[in-house]
Coordinates of C-alpha atoms in Angstrom, one line a residue:
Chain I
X1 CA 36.6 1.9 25.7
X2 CA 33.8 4.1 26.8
X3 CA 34.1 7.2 28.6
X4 CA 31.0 9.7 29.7
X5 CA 31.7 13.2 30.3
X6 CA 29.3 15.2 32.7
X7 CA 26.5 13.7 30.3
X8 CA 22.8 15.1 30.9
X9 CA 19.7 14.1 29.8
X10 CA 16.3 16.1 30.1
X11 CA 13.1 14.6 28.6
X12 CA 10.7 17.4 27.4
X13 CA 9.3 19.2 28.7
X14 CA 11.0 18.9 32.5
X15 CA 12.3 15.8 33.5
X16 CA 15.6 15.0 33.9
X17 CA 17.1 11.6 33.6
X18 CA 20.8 12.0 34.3
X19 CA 22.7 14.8 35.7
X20 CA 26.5 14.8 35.3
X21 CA 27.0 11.6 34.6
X22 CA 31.3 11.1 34.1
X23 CA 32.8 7.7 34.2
X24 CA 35.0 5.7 32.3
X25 CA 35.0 1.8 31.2
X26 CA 38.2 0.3 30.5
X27 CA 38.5 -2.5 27.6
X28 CA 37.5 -6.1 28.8
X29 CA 35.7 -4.7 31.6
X30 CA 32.7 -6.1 33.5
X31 CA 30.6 -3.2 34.5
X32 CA 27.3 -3.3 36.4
X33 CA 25.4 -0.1 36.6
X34 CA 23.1 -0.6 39.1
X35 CA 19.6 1.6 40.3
X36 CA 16.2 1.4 40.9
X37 CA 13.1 2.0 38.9
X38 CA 13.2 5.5 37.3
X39 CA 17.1 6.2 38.5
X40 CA 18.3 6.4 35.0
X41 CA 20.5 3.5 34.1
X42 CA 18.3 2.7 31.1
X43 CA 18.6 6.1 30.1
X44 CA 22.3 5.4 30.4
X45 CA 22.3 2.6 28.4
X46 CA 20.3 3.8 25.6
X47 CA 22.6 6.8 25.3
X48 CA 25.2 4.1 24.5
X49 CA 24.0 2.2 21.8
X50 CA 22.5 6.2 20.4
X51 CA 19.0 5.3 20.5
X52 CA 18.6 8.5 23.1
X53 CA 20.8 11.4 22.7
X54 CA 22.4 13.2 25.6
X55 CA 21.3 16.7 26.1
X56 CA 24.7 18.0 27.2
X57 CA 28.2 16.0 27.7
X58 CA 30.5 14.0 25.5
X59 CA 30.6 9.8 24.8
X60 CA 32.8 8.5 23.0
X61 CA 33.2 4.9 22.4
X62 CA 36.6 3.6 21.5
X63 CA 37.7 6.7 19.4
X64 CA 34.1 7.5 18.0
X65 CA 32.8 10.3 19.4
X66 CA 28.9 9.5 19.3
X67 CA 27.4 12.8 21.2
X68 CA 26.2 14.5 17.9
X69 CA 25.4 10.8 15.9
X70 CA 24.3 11.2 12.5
X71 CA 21.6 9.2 12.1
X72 CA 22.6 7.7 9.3
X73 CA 25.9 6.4 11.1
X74 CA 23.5 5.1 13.7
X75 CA 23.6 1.4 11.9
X76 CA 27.7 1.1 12.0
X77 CA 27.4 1.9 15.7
X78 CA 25.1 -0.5 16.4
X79 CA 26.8 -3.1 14.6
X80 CA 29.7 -2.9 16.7
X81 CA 27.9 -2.8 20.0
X82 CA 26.3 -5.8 21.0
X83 CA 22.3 -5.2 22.7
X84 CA 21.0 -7.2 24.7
X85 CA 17.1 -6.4 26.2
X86 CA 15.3 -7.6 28.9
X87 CA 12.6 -8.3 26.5
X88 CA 14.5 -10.2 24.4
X89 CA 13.5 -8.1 21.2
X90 CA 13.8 -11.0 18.9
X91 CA 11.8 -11.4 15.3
X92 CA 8.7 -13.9 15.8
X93 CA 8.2 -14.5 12.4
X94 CA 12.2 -15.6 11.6
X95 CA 13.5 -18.8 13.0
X96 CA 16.6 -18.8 15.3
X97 CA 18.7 -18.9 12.6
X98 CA 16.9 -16.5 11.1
X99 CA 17.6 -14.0 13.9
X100 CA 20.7 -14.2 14.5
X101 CA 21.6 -14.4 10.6
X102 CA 19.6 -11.2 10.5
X103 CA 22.4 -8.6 12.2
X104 CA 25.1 -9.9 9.6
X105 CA 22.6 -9.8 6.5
X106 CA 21.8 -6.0 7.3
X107 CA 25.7 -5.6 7.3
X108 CA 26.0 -6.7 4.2
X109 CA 28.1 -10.1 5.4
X110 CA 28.3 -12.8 3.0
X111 CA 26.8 -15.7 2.6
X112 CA 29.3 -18.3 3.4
X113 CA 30.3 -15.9 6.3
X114 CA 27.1 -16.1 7.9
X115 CA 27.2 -19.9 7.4
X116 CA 29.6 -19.8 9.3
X117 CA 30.1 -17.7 12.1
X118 CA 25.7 -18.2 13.0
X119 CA 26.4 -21.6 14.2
X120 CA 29.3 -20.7 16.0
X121 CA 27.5 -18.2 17.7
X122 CA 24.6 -21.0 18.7
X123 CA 26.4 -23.1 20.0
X124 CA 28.7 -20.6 22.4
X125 CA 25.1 -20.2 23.9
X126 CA 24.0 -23.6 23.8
X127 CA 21.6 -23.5 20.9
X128 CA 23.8 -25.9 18.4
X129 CA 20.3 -27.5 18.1
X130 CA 17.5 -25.3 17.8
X131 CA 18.4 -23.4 14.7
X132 CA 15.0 -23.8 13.3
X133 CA 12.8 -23.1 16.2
X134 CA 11.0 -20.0 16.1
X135 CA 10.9 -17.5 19.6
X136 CA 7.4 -18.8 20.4
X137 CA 8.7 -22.2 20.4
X138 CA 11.5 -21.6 23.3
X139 CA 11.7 -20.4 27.1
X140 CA 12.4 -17.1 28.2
X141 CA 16.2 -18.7 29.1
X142 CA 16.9 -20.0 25.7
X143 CA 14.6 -16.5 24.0
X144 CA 17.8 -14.6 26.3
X145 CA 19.9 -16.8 24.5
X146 CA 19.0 -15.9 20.7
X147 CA 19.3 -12.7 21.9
X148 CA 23.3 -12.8 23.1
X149 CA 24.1 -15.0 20.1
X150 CA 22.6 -12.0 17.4
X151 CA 25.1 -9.6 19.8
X152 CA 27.4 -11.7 19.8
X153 CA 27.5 -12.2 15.8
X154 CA 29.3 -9.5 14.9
X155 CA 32.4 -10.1 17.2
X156 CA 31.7 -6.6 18.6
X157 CA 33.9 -5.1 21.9
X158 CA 31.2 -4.0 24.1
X159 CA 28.2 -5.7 25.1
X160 CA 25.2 -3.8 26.6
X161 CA 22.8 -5.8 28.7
X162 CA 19.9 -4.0 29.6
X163 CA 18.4 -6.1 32.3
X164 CA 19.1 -8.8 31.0
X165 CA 17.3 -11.5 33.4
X166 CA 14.4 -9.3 34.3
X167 CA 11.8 -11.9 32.9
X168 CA 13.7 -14.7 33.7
X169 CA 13.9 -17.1 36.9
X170 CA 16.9 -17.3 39.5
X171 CA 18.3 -20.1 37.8
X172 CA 17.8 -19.1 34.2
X173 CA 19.0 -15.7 35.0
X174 CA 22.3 -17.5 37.0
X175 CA 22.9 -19.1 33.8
X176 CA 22.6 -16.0 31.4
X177 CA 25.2 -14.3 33.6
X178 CA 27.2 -16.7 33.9
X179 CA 27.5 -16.6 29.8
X180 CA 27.7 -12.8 30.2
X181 CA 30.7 -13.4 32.3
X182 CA 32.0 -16.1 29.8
X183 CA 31.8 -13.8 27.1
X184 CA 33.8 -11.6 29.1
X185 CA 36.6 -13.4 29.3
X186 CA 37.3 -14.0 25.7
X187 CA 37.7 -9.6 26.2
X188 CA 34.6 -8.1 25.2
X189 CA 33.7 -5.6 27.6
X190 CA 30.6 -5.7 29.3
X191 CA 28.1 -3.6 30.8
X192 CA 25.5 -5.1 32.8
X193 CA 22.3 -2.7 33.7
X194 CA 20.5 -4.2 36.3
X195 CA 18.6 -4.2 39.7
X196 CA 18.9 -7.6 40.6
X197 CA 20.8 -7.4 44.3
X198 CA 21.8 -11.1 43.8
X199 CA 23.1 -11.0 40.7
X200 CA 25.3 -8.1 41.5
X201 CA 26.4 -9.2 44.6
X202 CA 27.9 -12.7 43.0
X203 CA 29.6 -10.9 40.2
X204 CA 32.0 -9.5 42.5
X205 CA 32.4 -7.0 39.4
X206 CA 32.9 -3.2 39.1
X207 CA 29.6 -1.9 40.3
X208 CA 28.3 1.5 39.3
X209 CA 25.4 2.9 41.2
X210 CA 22.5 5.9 39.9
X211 CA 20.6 7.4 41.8
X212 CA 18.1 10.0 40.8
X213 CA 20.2 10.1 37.4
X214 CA 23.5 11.0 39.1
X215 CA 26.4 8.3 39.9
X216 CA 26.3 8.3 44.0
X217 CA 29.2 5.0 44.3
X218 CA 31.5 3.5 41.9
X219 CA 33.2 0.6 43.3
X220 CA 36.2 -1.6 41.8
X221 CA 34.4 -5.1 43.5
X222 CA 31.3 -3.5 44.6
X223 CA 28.0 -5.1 46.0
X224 CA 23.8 -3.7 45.2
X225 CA 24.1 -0.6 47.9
X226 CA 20.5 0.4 47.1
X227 CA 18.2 -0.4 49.8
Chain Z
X1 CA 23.3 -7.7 -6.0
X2 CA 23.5 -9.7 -2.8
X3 CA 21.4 -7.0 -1.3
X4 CA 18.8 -7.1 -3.7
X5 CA 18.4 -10.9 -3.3
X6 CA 18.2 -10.6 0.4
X7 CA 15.6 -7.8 -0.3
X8 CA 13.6 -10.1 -2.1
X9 CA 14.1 -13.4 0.1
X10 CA 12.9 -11.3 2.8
X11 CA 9.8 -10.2 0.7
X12 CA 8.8 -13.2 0.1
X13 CA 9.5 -14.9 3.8
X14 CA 6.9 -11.6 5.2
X15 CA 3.9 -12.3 2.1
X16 CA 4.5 -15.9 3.4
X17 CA 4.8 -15.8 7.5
X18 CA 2.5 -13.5 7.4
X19 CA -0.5 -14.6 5.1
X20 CA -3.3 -13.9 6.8
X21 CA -1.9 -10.1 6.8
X22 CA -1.5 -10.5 2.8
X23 CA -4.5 -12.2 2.2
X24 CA -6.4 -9.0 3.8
X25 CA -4.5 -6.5 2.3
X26 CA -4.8 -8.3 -1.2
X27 CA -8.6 -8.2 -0.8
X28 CA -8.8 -4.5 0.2
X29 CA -6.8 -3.7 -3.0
X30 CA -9.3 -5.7 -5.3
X31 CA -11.8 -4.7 -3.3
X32 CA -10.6 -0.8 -4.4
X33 CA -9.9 -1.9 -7.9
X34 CA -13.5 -3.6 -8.3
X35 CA -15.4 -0.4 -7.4
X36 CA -13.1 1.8 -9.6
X37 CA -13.3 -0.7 -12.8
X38 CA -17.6 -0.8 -11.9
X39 CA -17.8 3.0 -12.4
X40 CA -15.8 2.6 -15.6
X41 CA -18.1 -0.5 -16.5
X42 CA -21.3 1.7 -15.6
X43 CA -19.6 4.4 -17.6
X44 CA -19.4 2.1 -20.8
X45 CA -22.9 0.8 -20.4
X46 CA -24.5 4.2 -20.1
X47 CA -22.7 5.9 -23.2
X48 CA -23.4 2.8 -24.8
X49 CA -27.5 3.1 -23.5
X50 CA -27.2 6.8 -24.6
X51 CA -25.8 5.7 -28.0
X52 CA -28.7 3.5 -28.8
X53 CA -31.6 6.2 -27.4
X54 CA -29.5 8.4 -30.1
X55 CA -29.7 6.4 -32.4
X56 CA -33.5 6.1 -32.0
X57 CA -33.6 9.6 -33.0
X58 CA -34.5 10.5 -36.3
X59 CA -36.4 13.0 -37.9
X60 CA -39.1 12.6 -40.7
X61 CA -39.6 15.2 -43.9
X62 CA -43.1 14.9 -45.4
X63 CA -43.2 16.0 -48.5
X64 CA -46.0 17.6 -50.8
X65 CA -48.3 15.2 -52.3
X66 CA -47.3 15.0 -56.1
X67 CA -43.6 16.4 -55.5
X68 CA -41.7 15.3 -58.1
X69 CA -39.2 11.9 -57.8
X70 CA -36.8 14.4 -59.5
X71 CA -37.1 16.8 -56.4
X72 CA -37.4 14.2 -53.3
X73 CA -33.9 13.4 -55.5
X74 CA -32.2 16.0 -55.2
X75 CA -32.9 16.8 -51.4
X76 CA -31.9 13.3 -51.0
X77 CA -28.9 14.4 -52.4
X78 CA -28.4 17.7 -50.7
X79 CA -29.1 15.9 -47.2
X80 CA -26.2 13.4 -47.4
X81 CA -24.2 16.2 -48.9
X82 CA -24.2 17.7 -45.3
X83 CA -21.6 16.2 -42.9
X84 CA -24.0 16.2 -39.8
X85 CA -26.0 13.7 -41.8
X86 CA -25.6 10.2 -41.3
X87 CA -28.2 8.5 -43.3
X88 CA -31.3 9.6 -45.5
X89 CA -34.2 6.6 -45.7
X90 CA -36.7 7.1 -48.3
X91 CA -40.2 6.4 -47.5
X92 CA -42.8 6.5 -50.3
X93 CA -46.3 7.6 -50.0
X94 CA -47.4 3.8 -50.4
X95 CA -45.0 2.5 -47.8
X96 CA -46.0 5.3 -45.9
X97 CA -49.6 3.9 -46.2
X98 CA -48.4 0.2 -45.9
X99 CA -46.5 1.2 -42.6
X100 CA -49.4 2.9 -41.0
X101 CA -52.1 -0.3 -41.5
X102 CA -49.4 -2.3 -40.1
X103 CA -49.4 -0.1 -36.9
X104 CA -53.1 0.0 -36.5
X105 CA -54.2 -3.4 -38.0
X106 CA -55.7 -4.4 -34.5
X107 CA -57.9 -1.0 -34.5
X108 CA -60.3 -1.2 -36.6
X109 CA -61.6 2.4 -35.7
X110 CA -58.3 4.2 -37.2
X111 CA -59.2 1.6 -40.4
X112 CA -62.1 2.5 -41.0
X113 CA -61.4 6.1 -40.5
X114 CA -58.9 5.8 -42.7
X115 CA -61.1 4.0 -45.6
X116 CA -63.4 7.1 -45.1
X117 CA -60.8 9.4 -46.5
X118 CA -60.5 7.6 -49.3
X119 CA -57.0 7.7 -51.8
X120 CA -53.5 7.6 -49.8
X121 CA -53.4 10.8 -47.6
X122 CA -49.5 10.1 -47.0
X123 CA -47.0 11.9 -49.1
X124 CA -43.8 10.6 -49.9
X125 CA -41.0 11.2 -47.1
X126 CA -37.6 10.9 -46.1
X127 CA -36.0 10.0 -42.4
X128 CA -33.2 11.7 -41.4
X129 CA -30.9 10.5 -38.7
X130 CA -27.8 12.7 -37.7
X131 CA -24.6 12.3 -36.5
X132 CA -25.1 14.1 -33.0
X133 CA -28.7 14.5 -32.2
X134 CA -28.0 18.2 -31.8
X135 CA -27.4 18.5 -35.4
X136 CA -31.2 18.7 -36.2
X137 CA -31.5 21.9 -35.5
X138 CA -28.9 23.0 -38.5
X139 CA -30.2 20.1 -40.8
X140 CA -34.0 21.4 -40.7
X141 CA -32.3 24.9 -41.1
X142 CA -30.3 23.3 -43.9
X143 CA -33.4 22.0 -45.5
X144 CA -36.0 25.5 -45.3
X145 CA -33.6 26.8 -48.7
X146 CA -36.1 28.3 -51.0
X147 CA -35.4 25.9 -53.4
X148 CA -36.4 22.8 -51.9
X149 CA -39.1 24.6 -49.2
X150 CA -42.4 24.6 -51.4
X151 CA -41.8 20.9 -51.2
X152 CA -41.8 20.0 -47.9
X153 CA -45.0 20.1 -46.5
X154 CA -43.8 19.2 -42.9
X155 CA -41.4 17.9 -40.5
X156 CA -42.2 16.1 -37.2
X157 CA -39.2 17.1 -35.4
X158 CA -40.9 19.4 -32.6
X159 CA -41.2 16.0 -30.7
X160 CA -37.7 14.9 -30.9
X161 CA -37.2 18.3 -30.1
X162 CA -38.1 18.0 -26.6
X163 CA -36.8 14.4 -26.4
X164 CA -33.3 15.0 -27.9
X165 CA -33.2 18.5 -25.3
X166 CA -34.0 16.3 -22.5
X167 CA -31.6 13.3 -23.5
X168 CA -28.9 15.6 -24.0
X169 CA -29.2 17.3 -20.6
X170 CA -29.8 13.8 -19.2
X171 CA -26.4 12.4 -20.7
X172 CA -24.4 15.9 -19.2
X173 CA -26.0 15.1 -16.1
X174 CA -25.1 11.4 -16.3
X175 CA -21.3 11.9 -17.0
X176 CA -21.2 14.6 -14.3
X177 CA -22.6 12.3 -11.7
X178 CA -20.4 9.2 -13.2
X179 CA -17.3 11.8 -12.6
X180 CA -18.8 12.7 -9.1
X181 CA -19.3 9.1 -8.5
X182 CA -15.8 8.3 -9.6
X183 CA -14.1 11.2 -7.4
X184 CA -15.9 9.5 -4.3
X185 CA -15.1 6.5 -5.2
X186 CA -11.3 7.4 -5.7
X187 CA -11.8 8.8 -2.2
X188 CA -12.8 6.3 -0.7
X189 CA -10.3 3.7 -2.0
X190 CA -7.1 5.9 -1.1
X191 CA -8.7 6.1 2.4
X192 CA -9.2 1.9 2.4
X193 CA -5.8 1.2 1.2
X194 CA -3.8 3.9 3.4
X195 CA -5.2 2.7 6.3
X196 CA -4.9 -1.0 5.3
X197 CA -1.2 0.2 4.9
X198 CA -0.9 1.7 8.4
X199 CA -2.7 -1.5 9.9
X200 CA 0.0 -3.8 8.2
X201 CA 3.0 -1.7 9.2
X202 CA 1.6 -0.6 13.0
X203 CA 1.4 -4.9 12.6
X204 CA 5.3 -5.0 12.1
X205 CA 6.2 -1.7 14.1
X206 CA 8.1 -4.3 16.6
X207 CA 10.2 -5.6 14.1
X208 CA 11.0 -2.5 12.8
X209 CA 12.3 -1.4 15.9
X210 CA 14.4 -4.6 16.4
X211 CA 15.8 -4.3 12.6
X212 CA 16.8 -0.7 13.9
X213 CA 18.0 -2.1 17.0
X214 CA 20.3 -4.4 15.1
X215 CA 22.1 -2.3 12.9
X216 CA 19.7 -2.3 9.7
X217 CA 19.7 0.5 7.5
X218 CA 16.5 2.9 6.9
X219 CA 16.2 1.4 3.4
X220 CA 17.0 -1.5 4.0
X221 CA 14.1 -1.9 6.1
X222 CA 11.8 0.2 4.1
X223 CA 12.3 -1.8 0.7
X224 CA 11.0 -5.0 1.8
X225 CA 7.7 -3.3 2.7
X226 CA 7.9 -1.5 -0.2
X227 CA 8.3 -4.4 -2.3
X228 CA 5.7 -6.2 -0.6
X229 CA 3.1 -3.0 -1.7
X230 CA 4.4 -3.0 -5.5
X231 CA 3.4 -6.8 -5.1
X232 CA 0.6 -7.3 -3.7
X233 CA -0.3 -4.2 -6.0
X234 CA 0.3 -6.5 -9.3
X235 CA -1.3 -9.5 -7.9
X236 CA -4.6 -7.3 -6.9
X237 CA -4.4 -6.3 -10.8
X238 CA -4.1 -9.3 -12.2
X239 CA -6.9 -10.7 -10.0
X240 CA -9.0 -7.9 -10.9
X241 CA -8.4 -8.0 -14.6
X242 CA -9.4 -11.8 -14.7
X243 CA -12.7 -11.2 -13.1
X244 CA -13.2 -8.3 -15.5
X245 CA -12.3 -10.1 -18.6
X246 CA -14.2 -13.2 -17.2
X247 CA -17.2 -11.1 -16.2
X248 CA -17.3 -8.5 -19.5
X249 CA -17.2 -11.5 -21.6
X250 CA -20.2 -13.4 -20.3
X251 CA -22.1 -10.2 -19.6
X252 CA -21.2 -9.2 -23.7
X253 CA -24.2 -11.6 -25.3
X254 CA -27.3 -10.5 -23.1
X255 CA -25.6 -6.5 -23.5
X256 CA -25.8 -6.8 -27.0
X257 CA -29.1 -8.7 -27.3
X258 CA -30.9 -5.8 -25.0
X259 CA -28.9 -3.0 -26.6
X260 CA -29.5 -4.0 -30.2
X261 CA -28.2 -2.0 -33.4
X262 CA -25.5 -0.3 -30.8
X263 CA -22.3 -2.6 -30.4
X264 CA -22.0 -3.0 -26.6
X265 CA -19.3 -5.2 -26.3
X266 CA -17.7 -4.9 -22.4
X267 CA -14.7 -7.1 -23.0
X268 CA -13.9 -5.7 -26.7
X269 CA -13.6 -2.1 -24.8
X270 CA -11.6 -3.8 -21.7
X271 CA -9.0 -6.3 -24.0
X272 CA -8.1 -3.2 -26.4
X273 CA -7.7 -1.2 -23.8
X274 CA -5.9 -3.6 -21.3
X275 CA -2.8 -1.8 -21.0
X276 CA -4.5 1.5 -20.6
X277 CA -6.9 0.9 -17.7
X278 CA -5.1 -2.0 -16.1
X279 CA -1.7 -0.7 -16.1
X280 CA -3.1 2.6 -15.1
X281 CA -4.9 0.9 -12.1
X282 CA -1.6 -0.8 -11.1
X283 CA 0.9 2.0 -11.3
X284 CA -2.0 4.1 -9.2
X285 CA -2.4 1.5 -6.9
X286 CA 1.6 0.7 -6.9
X287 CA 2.2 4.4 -6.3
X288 CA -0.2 4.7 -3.5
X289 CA 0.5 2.0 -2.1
X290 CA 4.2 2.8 -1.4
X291 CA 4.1 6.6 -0.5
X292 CA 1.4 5.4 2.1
X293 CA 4.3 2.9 3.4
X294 CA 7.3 5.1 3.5
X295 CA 4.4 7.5 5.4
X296 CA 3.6 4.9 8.1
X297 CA 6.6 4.0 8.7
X298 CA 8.5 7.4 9.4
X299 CA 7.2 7.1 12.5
X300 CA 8.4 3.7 13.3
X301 CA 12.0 4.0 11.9
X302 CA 12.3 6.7 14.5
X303 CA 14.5 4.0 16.9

């Protein structure tokens, strides 16, 4: 579903991010990449849904080969890869609705479509009932929410969650992975970036670890081996 | 088609959501519009002041005492024969006379000087005014033809000759400092409304990188924005033309009352030329407006 091949990334005009980065992600995985501050794994992730581009190496996702993006094909990627941010990254002046309606209006999706599949969407996350609320209006939990449901919209096969419950409590974040996981077993794939020890630790997922932008453990039911 | 509507929906939902942001860059664009439509106003009035001074001008031809009618005639005649020539008043020696107590009746000195003379000491005369005040020059050459020369015993146009030299390098100066004026003006307002431009988009850079983020299209995020300029564009312009034709047409009676003879009307010049200046104003404004978008937002669609 996703395979990197010794992928490097140097910032200008010295720093680099990831060194030889190679792995592979099967389809209807659950992968954590895990790291601390500064190891890369955003890096990582951002190289996936081609808002960086690597400096050397190969990604392909499914049988798209997305080193040498053209910008213009950008869009189509990122309508088939779901994004997820810890910041939520949702429109304040658009409704819920609104938001997630928003990734299938860009696509061109029809009307009736959208009236459709955007209530399905709420209510697999548990906002059957807050369609008219605006961001300001809900918690950080059900902000997270909005956010999987507008991934989540265009049926894609990969998910990218880039620390996902890194503004949310222990409880609120519990629940967001636990729809993660959920989402997971209908067989989208899912890559989790994170730091949260916890949270990787009760996955008992396939855990990737960066460190200093290179892979140092890649572990089938892996725990946080940071310190 | 479905495109376009959404286009538009989302148009609308931003002017809306985001009113405050409208309101602001709305008044900025009249704002710009009202100081370029005052230079044009100021332009009117001063052409039109200038028009009238010109008018003023005119240039009297004393003739001999005891010329014949036969002769004052015929240069009559010859005068509105020449196309620089706009009209030729006849003044006769008695009028002449008539005109002058009139002008002096509250001193008696000039009266009494004027009894001691005795007889009418004017000749008859005719007033000349021209079409361009720098015509004189040719009409008083026109006029020393040794035909009609022995009859003329005089023309007061050395005065108007300063006056008409100092008018006309007045009115160049004028219209060079109105351009000037206009230039800096024009300046200034493509400064105001490219920054108010920046403001509003550096206001929405967030949800440009989220539309990005989501899958959106380049244009399809631009044309909102760029609909929202052409807008906001028209609206400024038809704001601007109502306070104009409101304004012109009360300021029309007192213009014409202070400006007499010379037809000053402010909203005759702005309804018949409508289309011109308004229309110019919003297709300027329209066009700036939306280069300065796609320009501020380059840098934002960079996600």
């Amino acid at each position: 579903m996703i395979r990197f091949t010794n992928i490097s990334k140097v910032y200008k005009p010295n720093m680099t991010a990831l060194h030889g980065v190679s792995f592979h992600v099967k389809p209807g995985e659950f992968v954590s990449i895990v790291g601390s501050s500064g190891s890369g794994k955003t890096t990582l992730a951002k190289l996936l849904f081609a808002e960086e581009k690597p400096t050397s190496g190969k990604i392909v996702v499914g049988d798209w080969d997305i080193t040498s993006i053209h910008r213009s094909e950008i869009p189509t990627l990122r309508r088939q890869i779901g994004v997820v941010f810890q910041d939520f990254k949702l429109l304040s002046r658009k409704t819920v609705y609104e938001n997630v309606a928003f990734a299938l209006e860009v696509a061109g999706a029809a009307n009736v479509r959208i009236k459709e599949v955007v209530p399905q969407v709420l209510k697999i996350v548990g906002l059957g009932d807050k369609h008219e609320r605006y961001p300001h209006q809900l918690s950080g939990g059900e902000q997270q929410r909005v956010s999987i449901a507008r991934a989540l919209v265009h049926r894609p096969k990969i998910i990218v969650a880039d620390e996902p419950t890194g503004n949310l409590d222990t409880v609120t974040s519990r629940e967001i992975i636990e729809l993660l996981k959920k989402i997971n077993e209908f067989g989208t794939t899912v890559v989790l970036v994170t730091h949260d020890r916890d949270i990787v630790n009760a996955l008992k997922k396939r855990v990737l670890t960066i460190n200093g932008g290179k892979i140092v453990s890649d572990v089938e039911h892996g725990k946080y081996v940071l310190g | 088609m479905r495109t376009l509507i959404r286009v538009i929906k989302f148009t609308g939902q931003s002017l809306w959501r985001n009113a405050w942001l409208s309101l602001i860059t709305l008044t900025i664009f009249v704002l710009t519009l009202m100081t370029v439509n005052a230079v044009l106003l100021v332009n009117v009035v001063t052409s039109s002041a200038i028009r009238a001074v010109q008018n003023e001008v005119q240039v009297a031809v004393y003739f001999v005492p005891g010329t014949s009618q036969e002769t004052e005639k015929s240069v009559r005649g010859y005068l509105l024969g020449l196309s620089q020539v706009k009209t030729v008043e006849v003044i006769t020696a008695d009028q002449a006379l008539q005109n002058f107590k009139d002008k002096n009746a509250g001193d008696p000195t000039v009266l009494a000087a004027l009894d001691e003379v005795g007889g009418n000491p004017f000749g008859d005369a005719v007033v000349v005014s021209a079409n361009n005040p720098q015509d004189f020059d040719f009409i008083l050459q026109a006029i020393k033809t040794p035909e009609y020369a022995p009859s003329i015993k005089q023309t007061d146009y050395t005065d108007y000759q300063t006056v008409i030299s100092k008018l006309t390098t007045f009115t160049d100066k004028l219209r060079i400092a109105g351009l000037i004026l206009a230039g800096f003006f024009a300046l200034i307002s493509i400064l105001i409304i490219f920054n108010a431009i920046r403001i509003a988009i550096y206001v929405h850079r967030d949800e440009i990188g989220i539309m990005k983020l989501v899958g959106a299209q380049d244009w399809f995020i631009r044309a909102p924005f760029l609909l929202e300029a052409v807008l906001l564009s028209l609206l400024a312009t038809g704001v601007m033309a109502g306070v104009v034709l409101v304004s012109t047409k009360a300021l029309d009676v007192p213009l014409m009352q202070y400006f007499g003879q010379v037809n000053v009307s402010l909203w005759a010049y702005f309804t018949s030329n409508a289309l011109i200046i308004f229309g110019g104003e919003f297709l300027a404004l329209a066009l700036l407006s939306s280069l300065t978008t796609v320009f501020a937002m380059r840098k934002h669609l960079r996600v």
